[in-house]
PDB file of C-alpha atoms in Angstrom:
ATOM      1  CA  MET A 999     -11.272  20.251  -3.897  1.00 49.00           C
ATOM      2  CA  GLU A1000      -8.926  19.376  -1.541  1.00 65.00           C
ATOM      3  CA  ASN A1001      -5.859  21.339  -1.074  1.00 87.00           C
ATOM      4  CA  MET A1002      -3.249  18.714  -2.886  1.00 90.00           C
ATOM      5  CA  GLU A1003      -0.725  18.781  -0.473  1.00 92.00           C
ATOM      6  CA  GLU A1004      -2.968  17.693   2.000  1.00 93.00           C
ATOM      7  CA  VAL A1005      -4.397  14.706  -0.206  1.00 94.00           C
ATOM      8  CA  SER A1006      -0.892  14.072  -0.586  1.00 95.00           C
ATOM      9  CA  PHE A1007       0.761  13.675   2.675  1.00 96.00           C
ATOM     10  CA  GLN A1008      -2.803  11.384   3.500  1.00 96.00           C
ATOM     11  CA  MET A1009      -1.723   9.349   0.996  1.00 97.00           C
ATOM     12  CA  ILE A1010       2.074   9.131   2.009  1.00 97.00           C
ATOM     13  CA  ALA A1011       0.595   8.384   5.398  1.00 97.00           C
ATOM     14  CA  ALA A1012      -1.749   5.672   4.509  1.00 98.00           C
ATOM     15  CA  ILE A1013       0.997   4.389   2.291  1.00 98.00           C
ATOM     16  CA  GLY A1014       3.970   4.437   5.008  1.00 98.00           C
ATOM     17  CA  GLU A1015       1.494   2.207   7.373  1.00 98.00           C
ATOM     18  CA  ALA A1016       0.484  -0.067   4.377  1.00 98.00           C
ATOM     19  CA  ARG A1017       4.952  -0.828   3.308  1.00 98.00           C
ATOM     20  CA  SER A1018       5.201  -1.500   7.477  1.00 98.00           C
ATOM     21  CA  LYS A1019       2.292  -3.766   7.780  1.00 98.00           C
ATOM     22  CA  ILE A1020       3.842  -5.618   4.645  1.00 98.00           C
ATOM     23  CA  MET A1021       7.649  -6.091   5.722  1.00 98.00           C
ATOM     24  CA  GLN A1022       5.851  -7.162   8.778  1.00 98.00           C
ATOM     25  CA  ALA A1023       4.202  -9.607   7.594  1.00 98.00           C
ATOM     26  CA  MET A1024       7.287 -11.044   5.325  1.00 98.00           C
ATOM     27  CA  ASP A1025       8.995 -11.326   8.812  1.00 98.00           C
ATOM     28  CA  PHE A1026       5.898 -13.114  10.670  1.00 98.00           C
ATOM     29  CA  ALA A1027       6.285 -15.573   7.695  1.00 98.00           C
ATOM     30  CA  ASN A1028       9.759 -16.103   7.862  1.00 97.00           C
ATOM     31  CA  GLU A1029       9.162 -16.663  11.663  1.00 97.00           C
ATOM     32  CA  GLU A1030       6.315 -19.216  10.238  1.00 97.00           C
ATOM     33  CA  ASP A1031       3.387 -17.294  12.086  1.00 98.00           C
ATOM     34  CA  PHE A1032       1.500 -17.241   8.816  1.00 98.00           C
ATOM     35  CA  GLU A1033      -1.642 -16.180  10.705  1.00 98.00           C
ATOM     36  CA  LEU A1034      -0.904 -12.931  12.014  1.00 98.00           C
ATOM     37  CA  ALA A1035       1.316 -12.651   8.747  1.00 98.00           C
ATOM     38  CA  GLN A1036      -2.059 -12.735   6.958  1.00 98.00           C
ATOM     39  CA  ALA A1037      -3.339 -10.336   9.567  1.00 98.00           C
ATOM     40  CA  SER A1038      -0.809  -7.464   8.500  1.00 98.00           C
ATOM     41  CA  LEU A1039      -1.095  -8.212   4.864  1.00 98.00           C
ATOM     42  CA  ASN A1040      -4.890  -7.501   5.815  1.00 98.00           C
ATOM     43  CA  GLN A1041      -3.751  -4.249   7.254  1.00 98.00           C
ATOM     44  CA  ALA A1042      -1.732  -3.304   4.984  1.00 98.00           C
ATOM     45  CA  LYS A1043      -4.482  -3.657   2.074  1.00 98.00           C
ATOM     46  CA  GLU A1044      -7.175  -1.558   4.257  1.00 98.00           C
ATOM     47  CA  LYS A1045      -4.539   0.938   3.990  1.00 98.00           C
ATOM     48  CA  LEU A1046      -3.899   0.425   0.795  1.00 98.00           C
ATOM     49  CA  VAL A1047      -7.589   1.230  -0.576  1.00 98.00           C
ATOM     50  CA  VAL A1048      -7.553   4.538   1.836  1.00 97.00           C
ATOM     51  CA  ALA A1049      -4.489   5.918  -0.073  1.00 97.00           C
ATOM     52  CA  HIS A1050      -6.065   4.655  -3.533  1.00 97.00           C
ATOM     53  CA  ASP A1051      -9.781   6.109  -2.847  1.00 96.00           C
ATOM     54  CA  SER A1052      -7.415   9.737  -2.069  1.00 94.00           C
ATOM     55  CA  HIS A1053      -5.904   9.061  -5.913  1.00 94.00           C
ATOM     56  CA  PHE A1054      -9.069   8.025  -7.393  1.00 94.00           C
ATOM     57  CA  ASN A1055     -10.674  11.248  -5.684  1.00 92.00           C
ATOM     58  CA  ILE A1056      -7.920  13.134  -7.531  1.00 92.00           C
ATOM     59  CA  ILE A1057      -8.528  11.678 -10.731  1.00 92.00           C
ATOM     60  CA  GLN A1058     -12.624  11.747 -10.588  1.00 93.00           C
ATOM     61  CA  GLN A1059     -12.125  15.885  -9.893  1.00 90.00           C
ATOM     62  CA  GLU A1060     -10.143  16.485 -12.913  1.00 91.00           C
ATOM     63  CA  ALA A1061     -12.215  13.976 -15.258  1.00 94.00           C
ATOM     64  CA  SER A1062     -14.940  16.233 -14.277  1.00 94.00           C
ATOM     65  CA  GLY A1063     -13.855  18.750 -15.701  1.00 93.00           C
ATOM     66  CA  LYS A1064     -11.954  20.595 -12.863  1.00 91.00           C
ATOM     67  CA  GLU A1065      -8.581  21.393 -13.108  1.00 89.00           C
ATOM     68  CA  VAL A1066      -5.985  19.762 -10.555  1.00 88.00           C
ATOM     69  CA  LYS A1067      -2.651  21.484 -10.868  1.00 89.00           C
ATOM     70  CA  LEU A1068      -0.081  18.906 -10.498  1.00 87.00           C
ATOM     71  CA  GLN A1069       2.439  19.303  -8.041  1.00 92.00           C
ATOM     72  CA  LEU A1070       5.688  17.108  -7.088  1.00 95.00           C
ATOM     73  CA  LEU A1071       4.772  15.872  -3.722  1.00 95.00           C
ATOM     74  CA  PHE A1072       1.777  14.052  -5.369  1.00 96.00           C
ATOM     75  CA  VAL A1073       3.636  12.450  -7.732  1.00 96.00           C
ATOM     76  CA  HIS A1074       6.006  11.732  -5.027  1.00 97.00           C
ATOM     77  CA  ALA A1075       2.514  10.091  -3.667  1.00 97.00           C
ATOM     78  CA  GLU A1076       1.731   8.129  -6.380  1.00 96.00           C
ATOM     79  CA  ASP A1077       5.031   6.621  -7.004  1.00 97.00           C
ATOM     80  CA  GLN A1078       4.924   5.619  -3.340  1.00 98.00           C
ATOM     81  CA  LEU A1079       1.726   4.024  -3.620  1.00 98.00           C
ATOM     82  CA  MET A1080       2.433   1.832  -7.022  1.00 97.00           C
ATOM     83  CA  THR A1081       5.770   0.611  -5.048  1.00 98.00           C
ATOM     84  CA  THR A1082       3.961  -0.456  -2.414  1.00 98.00           C
ATOM     85  CA  SER A1083       0.971  -1.824  -4.050  1.00 98.00           C
ATOM     86  CA  MET A1084       3.384  -4.114  -5.955  1.00 98.00           C
ATOM     87  CA  LEU A1085       5.487  -4.701  -2.891  1.00 98.00           C
ATOM     88  CA  LYS A1086       2.256  -6.335  -1.443  1.00 98.00           C
ATOM     89  CA  ASP A1087       1.762  -8.438  -4.246  1.00 98.00           C
ATOM     90  CA  VAL A1088       4.942  -9.892  -4.098  1.00 98.00           C
ATOM     91  CA  ALA A1089       5.019 -10.335  -0.330  1.00 98.00           C
ATOM     92  CA  GLU A1090       2.058 -12.176  -1.257  1.00 98.00           C
ATOM     93  CA  GLN A1091       3.948 -14.259  -2.739  1.00 98.00           C
ATOM     94  CA  PHE A1092       6.548 -14.869  -0.519  1.00 97.00           C
ATOM     95  CA  VAL A1093       4.132 -15.720   2.054  1.00 97.00           C
ATOM     96  CA  LYS A1094       3.198 -18.841   0.136  1.00 97.00           C
ATOM     97  CA  VAL A1095       6.169 -19.960  -0.287  1.00 97.00           C
ATOM     98  CA  TYR A1096       7.275 -19.704   3.311  1.00 97.00           C
ATOM     99  CA  GLN A1097       4.002 -21.710   3.565  1.00 97.00           C
ATOM    100  CA  LYS A1098       5.384 -24.319   1.083  1.00 97.00           C
ATOM    101  CA  MET A1099       8.675 -24.497   3.005  1.00 95.00           C
ATOM    102  CA  SER A1100       7.171 -25.080   5.871  1.00 95.00           C
ATOM    103  CA  LYS A1101       5.685 -28.098   4.836  1.00 93.00           C
ATOM    104  CA  LEU A1102       8.814 -29.210   3.690  1.00 93.00           C
ATOM    105  CA  ASN A1103      10.058 -29.677   6.892  1.00 77.00           C
TER     106      ASN A1103
END
């Protein structure tokens, strides 16, 4: 098993990149650049997959009977994963709203 601290930091790094791309997507949507907004969301999704895969790997290890020692850093990484996943969902809706508003002008 990989070092839990290393996995946690890998997750946090990927999630941080995803969060930045999500915020960038909302900025692009606000500027009515919907192509770049979607591209940023797609990049964010790729980073979230990296974090999710690391997370799932730990879950699989525990499910297979290996002892996994829970660390606060990993709990923090999980929290960041969940909040950033929710932010992505909200940002996707924001982009749709901005697109509808753009058509009204």
